[in-house]
Short mmCIF file of C-alpha atoms in Angstrom, two decimals:
data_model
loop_
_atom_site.label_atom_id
_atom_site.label_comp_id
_atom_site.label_asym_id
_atom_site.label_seq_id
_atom_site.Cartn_x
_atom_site.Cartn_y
_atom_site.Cartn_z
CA UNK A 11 -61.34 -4.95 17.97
CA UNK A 12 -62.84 -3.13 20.91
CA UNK A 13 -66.65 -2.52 21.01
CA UNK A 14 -65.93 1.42 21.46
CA UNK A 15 -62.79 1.67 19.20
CA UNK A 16 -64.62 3.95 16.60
CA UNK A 17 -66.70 5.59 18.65
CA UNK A 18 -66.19 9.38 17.89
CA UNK A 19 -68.27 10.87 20.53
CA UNK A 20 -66.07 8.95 23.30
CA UNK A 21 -62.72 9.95 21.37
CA UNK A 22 -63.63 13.69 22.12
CA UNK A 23 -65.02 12.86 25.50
CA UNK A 24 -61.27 11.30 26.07
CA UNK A 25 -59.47 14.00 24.19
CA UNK A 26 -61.06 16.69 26.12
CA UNK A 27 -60.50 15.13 29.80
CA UNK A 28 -56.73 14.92 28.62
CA UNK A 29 -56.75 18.73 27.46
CA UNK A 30 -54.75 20.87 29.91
CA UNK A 31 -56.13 24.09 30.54
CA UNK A 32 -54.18 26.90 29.03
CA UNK A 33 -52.96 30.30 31.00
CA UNK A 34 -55.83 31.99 28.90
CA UNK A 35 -58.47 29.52 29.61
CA UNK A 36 -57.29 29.65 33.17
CA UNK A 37 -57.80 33.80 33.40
CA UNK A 38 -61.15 33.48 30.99
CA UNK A 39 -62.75 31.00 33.31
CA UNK A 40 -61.95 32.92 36.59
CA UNK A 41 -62.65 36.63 35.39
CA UNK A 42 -66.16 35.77 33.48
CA UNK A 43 -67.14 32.53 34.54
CA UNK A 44 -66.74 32.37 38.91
CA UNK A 45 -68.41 34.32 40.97
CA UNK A 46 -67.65 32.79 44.65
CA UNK A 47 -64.75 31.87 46.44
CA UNK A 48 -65.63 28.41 46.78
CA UNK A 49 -65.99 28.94 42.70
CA UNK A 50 -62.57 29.76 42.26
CA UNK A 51 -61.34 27.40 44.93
CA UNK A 52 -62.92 24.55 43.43
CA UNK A 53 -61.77 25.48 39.80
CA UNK A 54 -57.90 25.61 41.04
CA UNK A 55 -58.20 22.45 42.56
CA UNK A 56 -58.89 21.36 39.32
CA UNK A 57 -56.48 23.41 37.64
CA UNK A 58 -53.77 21.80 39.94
CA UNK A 59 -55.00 18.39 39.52
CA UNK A 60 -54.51 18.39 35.91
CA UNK A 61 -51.08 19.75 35.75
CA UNK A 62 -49.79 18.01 39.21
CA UNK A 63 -48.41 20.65 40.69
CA UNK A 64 -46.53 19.59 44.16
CA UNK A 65 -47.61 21.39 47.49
CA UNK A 66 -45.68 20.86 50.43
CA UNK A 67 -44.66 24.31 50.59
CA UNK A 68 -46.79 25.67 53.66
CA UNK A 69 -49.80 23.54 52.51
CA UNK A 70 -50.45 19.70 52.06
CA UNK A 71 -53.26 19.50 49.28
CA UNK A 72 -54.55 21.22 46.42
CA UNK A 73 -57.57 22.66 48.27
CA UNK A 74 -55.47 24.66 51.05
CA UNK A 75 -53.52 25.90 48.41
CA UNK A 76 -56.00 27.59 46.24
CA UNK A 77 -57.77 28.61 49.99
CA UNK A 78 -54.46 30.11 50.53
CA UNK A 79 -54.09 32.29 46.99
CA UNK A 80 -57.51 33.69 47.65
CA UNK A 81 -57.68 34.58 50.92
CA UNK A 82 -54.22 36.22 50.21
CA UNK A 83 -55.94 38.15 47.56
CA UNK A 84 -58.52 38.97 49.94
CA UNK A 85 -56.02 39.71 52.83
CA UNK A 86 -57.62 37.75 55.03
CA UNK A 87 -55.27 35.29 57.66
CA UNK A 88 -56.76 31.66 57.99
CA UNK A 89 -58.45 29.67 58.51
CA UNK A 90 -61.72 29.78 56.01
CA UNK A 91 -64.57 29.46 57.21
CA UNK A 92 -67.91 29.22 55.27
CA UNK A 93 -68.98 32.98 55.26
CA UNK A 94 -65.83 33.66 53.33
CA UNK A 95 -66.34 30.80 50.55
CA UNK A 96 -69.76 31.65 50.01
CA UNK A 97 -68.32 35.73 49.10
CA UNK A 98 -68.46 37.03 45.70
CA UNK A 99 -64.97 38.24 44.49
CA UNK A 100 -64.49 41.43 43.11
CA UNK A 101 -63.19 42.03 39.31
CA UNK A 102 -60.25 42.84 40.42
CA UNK A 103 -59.82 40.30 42.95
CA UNK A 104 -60.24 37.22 40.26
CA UNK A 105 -58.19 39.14 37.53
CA UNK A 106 -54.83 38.77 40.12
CA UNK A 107 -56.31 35.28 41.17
CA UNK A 108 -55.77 34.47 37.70
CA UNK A 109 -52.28 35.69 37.77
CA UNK A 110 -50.73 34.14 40.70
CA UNK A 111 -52.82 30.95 39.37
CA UNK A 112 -51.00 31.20 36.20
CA UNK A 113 -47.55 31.38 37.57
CA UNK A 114 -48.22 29.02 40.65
CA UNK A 115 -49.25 26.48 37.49
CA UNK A 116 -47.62 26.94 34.63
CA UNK A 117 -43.98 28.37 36.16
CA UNK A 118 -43.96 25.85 39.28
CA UNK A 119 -43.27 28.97 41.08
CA UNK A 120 -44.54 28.34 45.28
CA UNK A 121 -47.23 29.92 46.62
CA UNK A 122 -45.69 32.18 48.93
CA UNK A 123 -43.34 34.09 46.77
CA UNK A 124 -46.25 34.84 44.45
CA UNK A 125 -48.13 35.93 47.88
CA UNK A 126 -44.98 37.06 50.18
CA UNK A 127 -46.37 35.58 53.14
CA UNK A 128 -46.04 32.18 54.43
CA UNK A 129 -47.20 30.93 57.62
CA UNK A 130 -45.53 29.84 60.93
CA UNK A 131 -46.21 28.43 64.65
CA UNK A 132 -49.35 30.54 63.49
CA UNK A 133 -47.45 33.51 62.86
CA UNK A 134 -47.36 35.44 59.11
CA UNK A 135 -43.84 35.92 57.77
CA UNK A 136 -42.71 38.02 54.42
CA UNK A 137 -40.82 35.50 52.57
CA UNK A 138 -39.21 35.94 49.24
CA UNK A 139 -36.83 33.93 46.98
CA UNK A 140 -33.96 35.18 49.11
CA UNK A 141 -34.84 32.50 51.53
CA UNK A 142 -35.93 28.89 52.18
CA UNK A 143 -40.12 28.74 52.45
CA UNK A 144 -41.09 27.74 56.29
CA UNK A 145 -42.14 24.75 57.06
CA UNK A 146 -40.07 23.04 59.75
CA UNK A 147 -41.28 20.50 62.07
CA UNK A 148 -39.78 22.15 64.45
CA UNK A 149 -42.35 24.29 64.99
CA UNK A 150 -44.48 21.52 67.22
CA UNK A 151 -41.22 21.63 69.66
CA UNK A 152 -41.53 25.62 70.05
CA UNK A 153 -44.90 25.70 70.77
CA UNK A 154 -44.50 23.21 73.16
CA UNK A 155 -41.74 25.62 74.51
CA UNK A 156 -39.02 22.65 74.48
CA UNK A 157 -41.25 20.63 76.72
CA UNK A 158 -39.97 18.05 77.68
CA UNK A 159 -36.10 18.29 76.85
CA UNK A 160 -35.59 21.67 78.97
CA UNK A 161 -36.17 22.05 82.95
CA UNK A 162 -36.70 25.73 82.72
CA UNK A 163 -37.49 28.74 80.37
CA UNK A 164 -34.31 29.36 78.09
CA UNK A 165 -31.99 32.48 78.22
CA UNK A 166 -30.34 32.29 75.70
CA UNK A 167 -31.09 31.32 71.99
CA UNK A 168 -29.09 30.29 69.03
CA UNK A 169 -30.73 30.11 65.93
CA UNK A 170 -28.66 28.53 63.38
CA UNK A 171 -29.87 28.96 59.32
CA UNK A 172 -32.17 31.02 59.92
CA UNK A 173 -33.10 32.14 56.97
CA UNK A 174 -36.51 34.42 57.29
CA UNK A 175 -35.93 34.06 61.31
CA UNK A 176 -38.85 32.29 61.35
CA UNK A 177 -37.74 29.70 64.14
CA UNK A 178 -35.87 33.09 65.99
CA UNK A 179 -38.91 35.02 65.63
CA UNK A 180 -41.86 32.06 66.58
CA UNK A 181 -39.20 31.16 69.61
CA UNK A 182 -39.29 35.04 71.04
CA UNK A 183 -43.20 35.29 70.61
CA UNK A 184 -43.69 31.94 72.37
CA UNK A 185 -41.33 33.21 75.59
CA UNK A 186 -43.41 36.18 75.49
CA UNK A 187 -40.23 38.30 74.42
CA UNK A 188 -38.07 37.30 77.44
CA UNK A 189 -35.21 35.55 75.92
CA UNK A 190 -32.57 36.87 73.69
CA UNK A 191 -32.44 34.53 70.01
CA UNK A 192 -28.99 35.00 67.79
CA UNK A 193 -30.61 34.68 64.20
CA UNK A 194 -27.55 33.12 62.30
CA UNK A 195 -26.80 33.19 58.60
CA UNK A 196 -24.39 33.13 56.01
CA UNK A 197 -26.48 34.72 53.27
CA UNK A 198 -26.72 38.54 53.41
CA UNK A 199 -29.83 38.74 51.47
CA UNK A 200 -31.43 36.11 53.88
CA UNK A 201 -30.88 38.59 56.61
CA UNK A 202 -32.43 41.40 54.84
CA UNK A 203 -35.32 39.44 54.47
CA UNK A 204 -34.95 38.15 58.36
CA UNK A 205 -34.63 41.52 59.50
CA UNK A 206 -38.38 42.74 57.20
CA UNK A 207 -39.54 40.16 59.54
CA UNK A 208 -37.94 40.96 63.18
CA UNK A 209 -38.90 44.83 62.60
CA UNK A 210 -42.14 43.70 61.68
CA UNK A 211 -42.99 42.02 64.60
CA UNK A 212 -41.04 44.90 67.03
CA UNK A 213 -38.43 42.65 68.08
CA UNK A 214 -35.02 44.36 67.64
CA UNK A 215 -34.30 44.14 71.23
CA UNK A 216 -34.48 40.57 71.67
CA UNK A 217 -33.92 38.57 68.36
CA UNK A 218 -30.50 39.67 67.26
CA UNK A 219 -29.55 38.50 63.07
CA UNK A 220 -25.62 38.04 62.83
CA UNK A 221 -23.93 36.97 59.84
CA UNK A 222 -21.97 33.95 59.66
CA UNK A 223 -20.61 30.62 58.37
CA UNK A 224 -21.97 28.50 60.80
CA UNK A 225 -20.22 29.31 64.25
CA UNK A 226 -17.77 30.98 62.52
CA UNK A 227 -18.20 34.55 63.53
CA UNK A 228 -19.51 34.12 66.84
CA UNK A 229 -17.63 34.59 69.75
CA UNK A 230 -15.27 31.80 71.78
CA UNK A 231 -17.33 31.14 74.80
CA UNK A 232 -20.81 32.36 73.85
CA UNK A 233 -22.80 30.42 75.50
CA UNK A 234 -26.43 29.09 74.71
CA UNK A 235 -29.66 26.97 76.69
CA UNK A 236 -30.79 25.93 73.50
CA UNK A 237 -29.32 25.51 69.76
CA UNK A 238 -31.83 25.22 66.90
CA UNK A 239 -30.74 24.30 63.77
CA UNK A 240 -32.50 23.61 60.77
CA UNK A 241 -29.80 23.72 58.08
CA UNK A 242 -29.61 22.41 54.47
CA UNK A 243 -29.95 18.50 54.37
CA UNK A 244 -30.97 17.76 51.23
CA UNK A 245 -28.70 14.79 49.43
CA UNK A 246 -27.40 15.00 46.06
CA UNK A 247 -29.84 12.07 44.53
CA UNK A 248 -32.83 14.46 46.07
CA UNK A 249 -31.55 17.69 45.06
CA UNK A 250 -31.42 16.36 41.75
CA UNK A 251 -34.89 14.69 41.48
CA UNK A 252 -37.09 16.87 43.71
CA UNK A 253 -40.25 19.03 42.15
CA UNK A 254 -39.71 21.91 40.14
CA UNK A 255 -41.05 23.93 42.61
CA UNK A 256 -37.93 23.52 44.92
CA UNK A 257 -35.61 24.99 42.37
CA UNK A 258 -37.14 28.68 43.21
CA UNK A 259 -35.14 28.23 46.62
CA UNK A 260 -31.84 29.10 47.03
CA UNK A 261 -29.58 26.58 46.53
CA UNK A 262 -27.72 27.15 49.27
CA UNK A 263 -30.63 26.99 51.36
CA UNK A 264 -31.05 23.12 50.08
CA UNK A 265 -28.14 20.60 49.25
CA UNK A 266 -25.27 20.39 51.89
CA UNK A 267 -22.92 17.23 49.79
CA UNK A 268 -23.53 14.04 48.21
CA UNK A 269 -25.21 12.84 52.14
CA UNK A 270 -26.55 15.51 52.41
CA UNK A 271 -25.14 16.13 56.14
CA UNK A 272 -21.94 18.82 55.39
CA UNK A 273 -23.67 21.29 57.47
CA UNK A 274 -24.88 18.95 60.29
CA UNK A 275 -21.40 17.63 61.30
CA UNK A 276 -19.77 20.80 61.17
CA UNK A 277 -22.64 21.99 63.77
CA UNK A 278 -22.27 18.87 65.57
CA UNK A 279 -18.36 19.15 65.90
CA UNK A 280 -19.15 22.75 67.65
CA UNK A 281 -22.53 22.84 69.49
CA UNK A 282 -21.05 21.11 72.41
CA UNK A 283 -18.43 24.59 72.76
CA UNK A 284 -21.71 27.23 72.62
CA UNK A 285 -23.96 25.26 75.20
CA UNK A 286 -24.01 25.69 78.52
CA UNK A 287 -23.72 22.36 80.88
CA UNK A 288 -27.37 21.90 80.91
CA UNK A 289 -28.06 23.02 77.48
CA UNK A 290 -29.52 21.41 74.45
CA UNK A 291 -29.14 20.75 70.22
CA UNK A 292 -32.27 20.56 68.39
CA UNK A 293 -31.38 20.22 64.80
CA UNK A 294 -33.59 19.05 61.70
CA UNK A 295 -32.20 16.75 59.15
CA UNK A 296 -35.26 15.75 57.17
CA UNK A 297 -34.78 12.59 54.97
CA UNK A 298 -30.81 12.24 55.98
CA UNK A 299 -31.38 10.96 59.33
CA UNK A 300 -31.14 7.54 58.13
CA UNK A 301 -27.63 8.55 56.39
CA UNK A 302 -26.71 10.30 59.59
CA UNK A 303 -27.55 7.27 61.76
CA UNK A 304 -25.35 5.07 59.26
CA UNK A 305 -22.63 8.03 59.91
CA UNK A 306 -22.30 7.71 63.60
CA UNK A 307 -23.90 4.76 64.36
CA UNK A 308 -22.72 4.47 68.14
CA UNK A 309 -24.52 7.99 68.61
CA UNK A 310 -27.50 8.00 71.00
CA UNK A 311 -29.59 10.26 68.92
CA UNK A 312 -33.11 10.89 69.88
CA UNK A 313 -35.27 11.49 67.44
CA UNK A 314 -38.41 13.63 68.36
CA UNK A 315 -41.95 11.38 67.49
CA UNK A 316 -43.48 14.63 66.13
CA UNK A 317 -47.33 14.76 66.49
CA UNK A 318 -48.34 16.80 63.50
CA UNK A 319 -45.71 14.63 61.17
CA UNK A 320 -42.57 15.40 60.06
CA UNK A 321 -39.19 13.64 60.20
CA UNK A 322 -35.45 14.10 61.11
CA UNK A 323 -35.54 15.89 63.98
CA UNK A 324 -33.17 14.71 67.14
CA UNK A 325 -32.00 16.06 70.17
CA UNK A 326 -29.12 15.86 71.88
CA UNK A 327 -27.72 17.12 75.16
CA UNK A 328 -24.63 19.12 75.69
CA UNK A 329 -22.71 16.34 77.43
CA UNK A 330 -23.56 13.34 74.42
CA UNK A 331 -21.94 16.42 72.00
CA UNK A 332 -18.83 16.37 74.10
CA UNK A 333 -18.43 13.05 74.48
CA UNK A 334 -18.60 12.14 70.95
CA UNK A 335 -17.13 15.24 69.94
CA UNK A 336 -14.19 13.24 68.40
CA UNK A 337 -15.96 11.53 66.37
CA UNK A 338 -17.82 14.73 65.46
CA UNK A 339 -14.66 16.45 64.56
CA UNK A 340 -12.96 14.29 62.44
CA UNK A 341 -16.28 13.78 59.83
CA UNK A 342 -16.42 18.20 60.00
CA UNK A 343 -12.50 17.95 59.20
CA UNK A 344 -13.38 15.00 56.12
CA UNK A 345 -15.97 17.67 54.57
CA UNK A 346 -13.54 20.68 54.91
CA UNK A 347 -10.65 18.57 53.53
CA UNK A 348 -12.77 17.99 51.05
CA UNK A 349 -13.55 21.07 49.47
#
């Protein structure tokens, strides 16, 4: 029999480390107890720990993610620095801390739609459950401003998915306003929400939101210097076993078939028609790109080494999408016969 077996005093010690804080422990401890940010922030770390919650939605650990719900409350843009942790809160501040804290714990529900702002290329964007939660790796290629894979500044933008116009929006800003982005969608209320976001950052006369299915409503012979796509990618197996948190998304914003790749050939069987002979597709497929290499395996696809991390991401030019646009065609054709 072990030494400690019967020990009492450790059986509490044990029972209380595997206690999980309740939603009324949660408020009680951040209304009476913390004073400081850093109080709070440390506390919700905890509080996270011991329910392990999943970031990934705009932030990569527990500690950005309670820095994040405070300085929300606070309304204050990142990054912290050490005058702000060592602030006192307000009452009132730490009574909706405990709130959001609540549902970001106990519901699963993502930061920003509890906060309705998420962050991008180092731009704020409302967000809401009407759309997919920014976060693409794409970002690193905008800010680069397509270096190396264009010669000169692009014209003419097609942003395909676009959800919050997040990619349309950070791709305007970064060409200082002189290019002209098509914001594409299928989902109405995803355009509401992309239009909150183009008025909000005065750019109705360059960054243009059009419904449709894909290229379905655009016109024969538009042309393009650049397509962006980040569409869904997500595979049935993932869809089916990711966090809880992802299922506050829309689903349409998420699985695309069993491969996860529906959307991504039917692009791929049109990009090479909206391009113009120089022009370019950047699309994102996340964790299908090993699917989509087993797909077309004779495919020169370049996949962008990303810098900051992230994967999925390829390029390819307007002339590899019409050569293999064959092959393109007849896997859009196998999803649509499909349905």
């Amino acid at each position: 029999m072990s030494k400690l077996q019967n020990n009492q005093e450790i059986a509490i010690i044990h029972s209380l480390l595997d206690e999980l804080p309740s939603a009324e422990q949660i408020t009680t401890s951040i209304n009476d107890e913390l004073t400081t940010v850093q109080d709070v922030v440390r506390y919700l770390v905890s509080c996270f720990a011991s329910y392990s919650i999943y970031v990934g939605h705009g932030t990569a650990n527990y500690w950005d993610e309670a820095i994040e719900i405070v300085q929300a409350v606070m309304h204050l843009q990142p990054p912290c620095d050490e005058s702000t942790l060592n602030s006192k809160l307000t009452k009132s501040e730490r009574e909706l801390i405990g709130k959001i804290a609540c549902q970001r714990i106990l519901n699963r529900i993502p930061t920003p739609y509890l906060t309705h702002r998420a962050f991008f290329c180092g731009k704020e964007f409302y967000v809401d459950d009407r759309v997919i939660i920014p976060r693409s790796p794409i970002a690193e290629l905008i800010e680069s401003g397509f270096d190396p894979y264009v010669d000169s500044q692009p014209q003419r933008v097609l942003d395909m998915c676009t959800g919050s116009a997040c990619i349309a929006i950070a791709i305007a800003l970064h060409f200082d306003r002189d290019v002209e982005v098509d914001a594409v969608d299928i989902s109405d209320e995803a355009l509401e929400v992309a239009n909150i976001n183009i008025e909000g950052y005065g750019l109705e006369d360059c960054v243009f939101p059009i419904k449709s299915d894909l290229f379905e409503n655009l016109p024969e012979g538009d042309k393009y210097d650049v397509i962006v796509a980040n569409p869904p990618y997500v595979d049935s197996y993932d869809l089916a076993t990711m966090p809880d948190e992802f299922r506050c998304e829309p689903d349409l914003a998420l699985g695309s078939g069993d491969d996860g790749l529906d959307c991504a050939k039917k692009i791929l069987a049109k990009a090479g028609d909206y391009l113009n002979d120089d022009g370019i597709l950047i699309m994102e497929v996340g964790n299908s790109e090993e699917q989509l290499v087993d797909l077309f395996p004779t495919v020169p696809f370049h996949f962008v080494d990303l810098k900051r991390g992230g994967t999925g991401v390829f390029i390819l030019g307007v002339e590899q999408l019409r050569a293999y646009h064959d092959v393109f065609e007849k896997a859009a054709l196998e999803v649509n016969n499909a349905r």
